[in-house]
XYZ file of C-alpha atoms in Angstrom:
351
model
C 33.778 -56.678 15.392
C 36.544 -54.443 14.025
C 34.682 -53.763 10.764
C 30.702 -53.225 12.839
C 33.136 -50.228 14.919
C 33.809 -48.699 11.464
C 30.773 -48.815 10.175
C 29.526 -47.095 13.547
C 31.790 -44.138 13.316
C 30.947 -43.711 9.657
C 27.710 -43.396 10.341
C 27.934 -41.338 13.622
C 30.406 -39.290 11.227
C 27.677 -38.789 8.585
C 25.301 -37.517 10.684
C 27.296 -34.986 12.367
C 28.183 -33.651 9.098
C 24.281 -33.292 8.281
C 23.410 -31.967 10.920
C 26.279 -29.239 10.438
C 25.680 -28.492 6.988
C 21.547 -27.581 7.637
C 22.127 -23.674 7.215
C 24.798 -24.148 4.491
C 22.679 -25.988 2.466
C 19.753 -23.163 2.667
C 22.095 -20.597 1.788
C 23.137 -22.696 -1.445
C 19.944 -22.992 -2.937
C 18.084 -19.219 -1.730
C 19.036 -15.866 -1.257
C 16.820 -13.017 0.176
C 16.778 -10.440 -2.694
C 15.975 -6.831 -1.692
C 15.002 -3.811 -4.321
C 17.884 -2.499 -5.183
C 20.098 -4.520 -3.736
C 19.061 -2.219 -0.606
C 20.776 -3.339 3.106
C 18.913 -0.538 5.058
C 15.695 1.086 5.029
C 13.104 3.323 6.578
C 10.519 3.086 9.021
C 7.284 2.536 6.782
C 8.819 1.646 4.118
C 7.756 -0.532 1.180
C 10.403 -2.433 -0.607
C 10.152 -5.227 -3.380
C 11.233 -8.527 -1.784
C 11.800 -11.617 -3.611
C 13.690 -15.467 -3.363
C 16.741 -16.023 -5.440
C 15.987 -19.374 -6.236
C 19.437 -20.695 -7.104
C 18.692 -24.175 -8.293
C 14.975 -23.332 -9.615
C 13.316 -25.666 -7.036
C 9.688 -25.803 -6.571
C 9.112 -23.397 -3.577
C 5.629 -23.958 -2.172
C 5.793 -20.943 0.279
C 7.763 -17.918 1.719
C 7.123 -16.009 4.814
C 9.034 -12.952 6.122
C 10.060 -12.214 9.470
C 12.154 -9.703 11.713
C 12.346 -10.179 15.093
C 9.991 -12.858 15.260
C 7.176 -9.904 13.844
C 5.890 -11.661 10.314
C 5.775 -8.948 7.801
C 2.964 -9.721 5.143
C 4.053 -9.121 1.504
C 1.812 -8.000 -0.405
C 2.464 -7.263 -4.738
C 6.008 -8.591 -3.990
C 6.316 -5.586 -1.618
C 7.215 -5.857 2.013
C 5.811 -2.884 4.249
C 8.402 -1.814 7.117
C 6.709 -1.205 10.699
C 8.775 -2.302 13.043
C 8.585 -1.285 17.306
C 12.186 -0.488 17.288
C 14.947 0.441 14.912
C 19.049 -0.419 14.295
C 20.284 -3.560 13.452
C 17.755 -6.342 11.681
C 17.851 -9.662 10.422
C 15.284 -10.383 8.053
C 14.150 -13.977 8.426
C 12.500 -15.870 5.426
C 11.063 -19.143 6.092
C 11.044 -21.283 2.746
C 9.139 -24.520 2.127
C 9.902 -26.460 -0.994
C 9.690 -30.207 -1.630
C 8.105 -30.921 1.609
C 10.933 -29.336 3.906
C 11.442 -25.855 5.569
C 14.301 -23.477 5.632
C 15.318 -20.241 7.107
C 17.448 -17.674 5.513
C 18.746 -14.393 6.910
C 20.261 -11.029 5.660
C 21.335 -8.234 7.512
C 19.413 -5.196 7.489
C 19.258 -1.602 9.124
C 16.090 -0.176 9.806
C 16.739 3.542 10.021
C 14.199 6.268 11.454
C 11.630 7.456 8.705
C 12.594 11.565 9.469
C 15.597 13.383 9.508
C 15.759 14.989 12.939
C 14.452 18.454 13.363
C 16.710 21.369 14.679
C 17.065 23.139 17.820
C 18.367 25.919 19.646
C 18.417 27.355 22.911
C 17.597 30.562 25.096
C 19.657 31.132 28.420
C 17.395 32.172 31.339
C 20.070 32.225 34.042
C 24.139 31.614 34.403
C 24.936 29.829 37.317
C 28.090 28.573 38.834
C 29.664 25.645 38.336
C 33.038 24.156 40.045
C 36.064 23.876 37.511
C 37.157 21.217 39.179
C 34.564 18.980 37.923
C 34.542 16.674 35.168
C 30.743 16.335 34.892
C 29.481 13.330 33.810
C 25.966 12.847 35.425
C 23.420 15.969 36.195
C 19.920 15.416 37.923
C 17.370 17.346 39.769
C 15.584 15.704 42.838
C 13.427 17.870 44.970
C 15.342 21.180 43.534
C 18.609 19.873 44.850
C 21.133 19.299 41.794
C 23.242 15.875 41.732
C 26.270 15.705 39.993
C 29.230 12.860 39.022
C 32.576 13.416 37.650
C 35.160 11.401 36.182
C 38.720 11.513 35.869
C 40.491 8.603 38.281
C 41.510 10.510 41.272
C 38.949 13.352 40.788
C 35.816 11.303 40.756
C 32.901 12.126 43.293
C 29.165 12.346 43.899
C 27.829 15.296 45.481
C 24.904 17.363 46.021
C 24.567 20.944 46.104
C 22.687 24.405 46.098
C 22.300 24.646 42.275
C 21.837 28.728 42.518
C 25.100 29.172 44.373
C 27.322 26.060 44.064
C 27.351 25.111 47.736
C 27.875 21.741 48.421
C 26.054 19.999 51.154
C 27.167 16.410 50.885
C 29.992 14.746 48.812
C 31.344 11.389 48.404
C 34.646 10.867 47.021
C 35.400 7.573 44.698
C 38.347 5.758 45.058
C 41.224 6.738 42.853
C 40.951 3.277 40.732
C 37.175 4.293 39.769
C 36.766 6.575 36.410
C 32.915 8.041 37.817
C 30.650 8.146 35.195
C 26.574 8.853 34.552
C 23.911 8.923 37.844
C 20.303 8.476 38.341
C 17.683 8.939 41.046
C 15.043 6.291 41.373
C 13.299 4.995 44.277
C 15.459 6.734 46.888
C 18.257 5.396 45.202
C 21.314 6.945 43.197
C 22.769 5.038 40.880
C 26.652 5.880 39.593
C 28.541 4.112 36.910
C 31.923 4.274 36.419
C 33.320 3.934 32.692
C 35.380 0.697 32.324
C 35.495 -0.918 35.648
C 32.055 -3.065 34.932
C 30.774 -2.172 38.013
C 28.359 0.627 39.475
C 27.149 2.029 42.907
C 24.224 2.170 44.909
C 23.736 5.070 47.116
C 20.731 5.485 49.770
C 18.844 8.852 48.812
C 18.691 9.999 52.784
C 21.933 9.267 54.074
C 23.693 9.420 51.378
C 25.970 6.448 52.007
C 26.830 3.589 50.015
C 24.842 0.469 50.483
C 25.045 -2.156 47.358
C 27.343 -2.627 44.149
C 26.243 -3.775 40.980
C 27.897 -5.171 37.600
C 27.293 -4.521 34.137
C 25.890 -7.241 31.898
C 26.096 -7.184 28.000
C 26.670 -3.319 28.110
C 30.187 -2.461 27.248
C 31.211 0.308 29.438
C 29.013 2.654 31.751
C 28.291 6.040 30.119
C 25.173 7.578 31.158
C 22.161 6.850 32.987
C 18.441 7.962 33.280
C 15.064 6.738 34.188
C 11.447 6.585 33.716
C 10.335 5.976 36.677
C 10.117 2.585 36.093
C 13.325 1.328 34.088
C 16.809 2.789 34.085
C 18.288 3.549 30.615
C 22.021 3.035 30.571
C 24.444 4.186 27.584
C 27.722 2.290 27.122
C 29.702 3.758 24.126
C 27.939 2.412 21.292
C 25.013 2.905 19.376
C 22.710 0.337 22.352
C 20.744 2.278 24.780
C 20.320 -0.327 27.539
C 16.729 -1.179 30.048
C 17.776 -1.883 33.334
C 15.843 -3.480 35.835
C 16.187 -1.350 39.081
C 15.399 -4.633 41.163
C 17.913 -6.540 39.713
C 20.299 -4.869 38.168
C 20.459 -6.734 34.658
C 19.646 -5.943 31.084
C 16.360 -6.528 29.824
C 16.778 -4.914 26.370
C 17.916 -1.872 24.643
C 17.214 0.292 21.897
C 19.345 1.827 18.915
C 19.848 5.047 18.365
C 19.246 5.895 14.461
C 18.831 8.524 11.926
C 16.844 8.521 8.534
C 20.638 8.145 6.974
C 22.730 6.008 9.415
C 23.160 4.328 13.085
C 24.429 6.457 15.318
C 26.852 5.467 18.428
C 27.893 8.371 20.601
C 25.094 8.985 23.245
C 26.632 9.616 26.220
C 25.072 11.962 29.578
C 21.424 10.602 29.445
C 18.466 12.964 30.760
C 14.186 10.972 30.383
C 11.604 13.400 30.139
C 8.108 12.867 28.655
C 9.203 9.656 26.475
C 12.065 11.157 25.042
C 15.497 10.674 25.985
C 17.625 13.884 25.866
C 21.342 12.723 25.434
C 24.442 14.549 25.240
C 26.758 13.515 21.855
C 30.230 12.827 22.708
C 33.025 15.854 22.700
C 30.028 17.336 20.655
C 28.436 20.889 21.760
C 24.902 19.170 21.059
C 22.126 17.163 22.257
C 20.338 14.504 21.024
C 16.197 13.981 21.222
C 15.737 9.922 21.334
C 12.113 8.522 21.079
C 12.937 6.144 24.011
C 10.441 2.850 22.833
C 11.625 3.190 18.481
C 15.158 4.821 19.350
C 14.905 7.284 16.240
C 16.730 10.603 16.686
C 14.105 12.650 16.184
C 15.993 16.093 17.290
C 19.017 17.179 17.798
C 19.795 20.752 20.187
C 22.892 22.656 19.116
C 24.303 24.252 21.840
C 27.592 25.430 20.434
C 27.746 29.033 21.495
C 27.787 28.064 25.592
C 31.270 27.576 24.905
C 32.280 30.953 24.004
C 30.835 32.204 26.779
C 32.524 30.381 29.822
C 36.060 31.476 31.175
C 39.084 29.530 29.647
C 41.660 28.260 31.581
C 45.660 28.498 30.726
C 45.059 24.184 30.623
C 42.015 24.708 28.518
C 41.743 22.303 25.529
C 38.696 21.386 23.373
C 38.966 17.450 24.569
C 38.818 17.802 27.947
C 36.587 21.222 28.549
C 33.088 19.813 26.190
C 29.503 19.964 26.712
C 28.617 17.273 28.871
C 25.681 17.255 31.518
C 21.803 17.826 31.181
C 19.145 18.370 33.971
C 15.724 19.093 33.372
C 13.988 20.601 36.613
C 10.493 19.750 36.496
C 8.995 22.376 38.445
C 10.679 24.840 36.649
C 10.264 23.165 33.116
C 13.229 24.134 32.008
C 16.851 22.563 31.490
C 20.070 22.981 33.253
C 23.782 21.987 30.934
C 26.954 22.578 31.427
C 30.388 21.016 30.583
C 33.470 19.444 32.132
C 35.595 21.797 34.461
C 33.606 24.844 32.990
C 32.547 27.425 35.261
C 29.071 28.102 34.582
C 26.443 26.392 34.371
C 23.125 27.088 32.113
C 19.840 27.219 32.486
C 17.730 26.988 29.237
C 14.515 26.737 27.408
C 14.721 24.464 24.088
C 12.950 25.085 21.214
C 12.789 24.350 17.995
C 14.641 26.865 15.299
């Protein structure tokens, strides 16, 4: 009996090891072998692929995959056309003496243009409260919304944009850091930044009525919407889809360059399939095609700053661009920065 109970947990031990050493055992006989020993590339792209065959086994096929898409290869060339960008894994399923493997390697798919340039004309100077640390700007029915951060000095409010007036304000409890809003289906939505949690505020009254917590997204940033789907920024280079019902993830995009991944999207603003986003402590915005994620603009704003009044506390952390508002009816967008005392409406275009 004694020597049937060893020969169990042998066995039982030889399986488990087995069944462990599956992927090890594919990496030890392929590799996935890119052009130029390349780790990123562009958006319609073609790029020599091939199978390091490390112990010269008799492969019968190969096929390619990222993100469950098969990419066809075609005169040892793989052609790169992918719905969104950022961070791949290129899958290639091998079949050789009868069995099939998967490999993987890492690979950044980055936008296939360098993002075009813009600037700015001011059409009017408004005021703006110094006491705000604006983190969220939106226009519904040509009354302007605005959060602020800071623990202590966080609130929602709504106000005259012309003259500053405030009609309605709700102050956050001094534990909350307020963070990015959003209007959609007489709801506003407010994050705040490391809490995990966000607010849900009826349109009308204006009063609270429903919490909600953040899923995979690391910290609450920004927020905008389609009309649909809320996007949500968090700190990194993700820009997340929200479902309004519930409240949860479904997705996200990257934000990317033609050179490089890029992570600091923070005040979000949707119009017409792009997402306009401000760049942290940067004077400048970003243009994201909201479905790829490529960067394909960026607005450089850097002379509103020379134009507000500086405080004696003034400091270039604390007093940067931060807040965009596009007024529909108007066409035209509305930016400003944290405790500055104007705020600006301007036409973009392209320099």
């Amino acid at each position: 009996m004694r020597i049937v109970k060893i020969i169990c947990i042998t066995l039982i031990t030889s399986l488990f090891t087995a069944c462990g050493s599956g992927n090890q055992k594919a990496s030890s006989l392929f590799e996935i072998a890119l052009e130029k020993n390349a780790n990123l590339v562009n958006q319609n792209q073609e790029i020599g692929v091939s199978i390091k065959n490390k112990k010269e086994k008799d492969i019968e096929s190969v096929q390619y995959s990222i993100d469950g898409k098969v990419i066809p290869v075609k005169n040892d060339k793989i052609h790169i056309n992918l719905p969104t960008l950022g961070n791949k894994i290129l899958t290639a399923k091998i079949t050789f003496d009868g069995e099939t493997v998967a490999i993987n390697k890492n690979l950044k798919v980055l936008s296939e243009k360098a993002p075009e340039i813009y600037t700015y004309t001011i059409i009017n100077e408004y005021p703006h409260d110094t006491k705000a640390y604006t983190q969220g700007l939106e226009f519904y029915n040509d009354t302007l919304y605005e959060s602020t951060g800071k623990k202590g000095q966080s609130f929602l409010r709504k106000l005259d944009f012309k003259t500053g007036e405030v009609f309605e304000q709700i102050d956050l409890d001094e534990t909350y850091f307020g963070e990015g809003i959003t209007i959609l289906n007489n709801k506003i939505y407010q994050l705040t930044w490391q809490s995990g949690l966000g607010f849900i505020y009826d349109l009308d009254t204006f009063k609270k009525i429903d919490n909600f917590q953040y899923g995979k997204s690391r910290e609450g940033w920004g927020l905008t919407n389609d009309g649909s789907k809320i996007y949500k920024s968090d700190g990194t280079e993700k820009i997340w889809f929200v479902n309004p019902d519930t409240m949860t993830e479904d997705g996200y995009i990257e934000t990317v360059t033609n050179s490089s991944i890029f992570n600091s999207a923070n005040e979000l603003e949707y119009v017409d399939g792009k997402i306009y986003a401000n760049v942290y402590q940067k004077p400048s915005v970003m243009i994201i095609d909201s479905k790829t994620g490529a960067i394909e603009g960026v607005i450089n704003f850097s002379g509103l700053s020379d134009i507000i009044t500086k405080t004696e506390n003034w400091d270039k952390t604390n007093y940067v661009l931060n807040g965009i508002a596009y007024h529909p009816e108007r066409k035209t967008f509305f930016v400003t920065g944290k405790f500055w005392d104007k705020m600006f409406e301007v036409q973009i275009e392209k320099k």
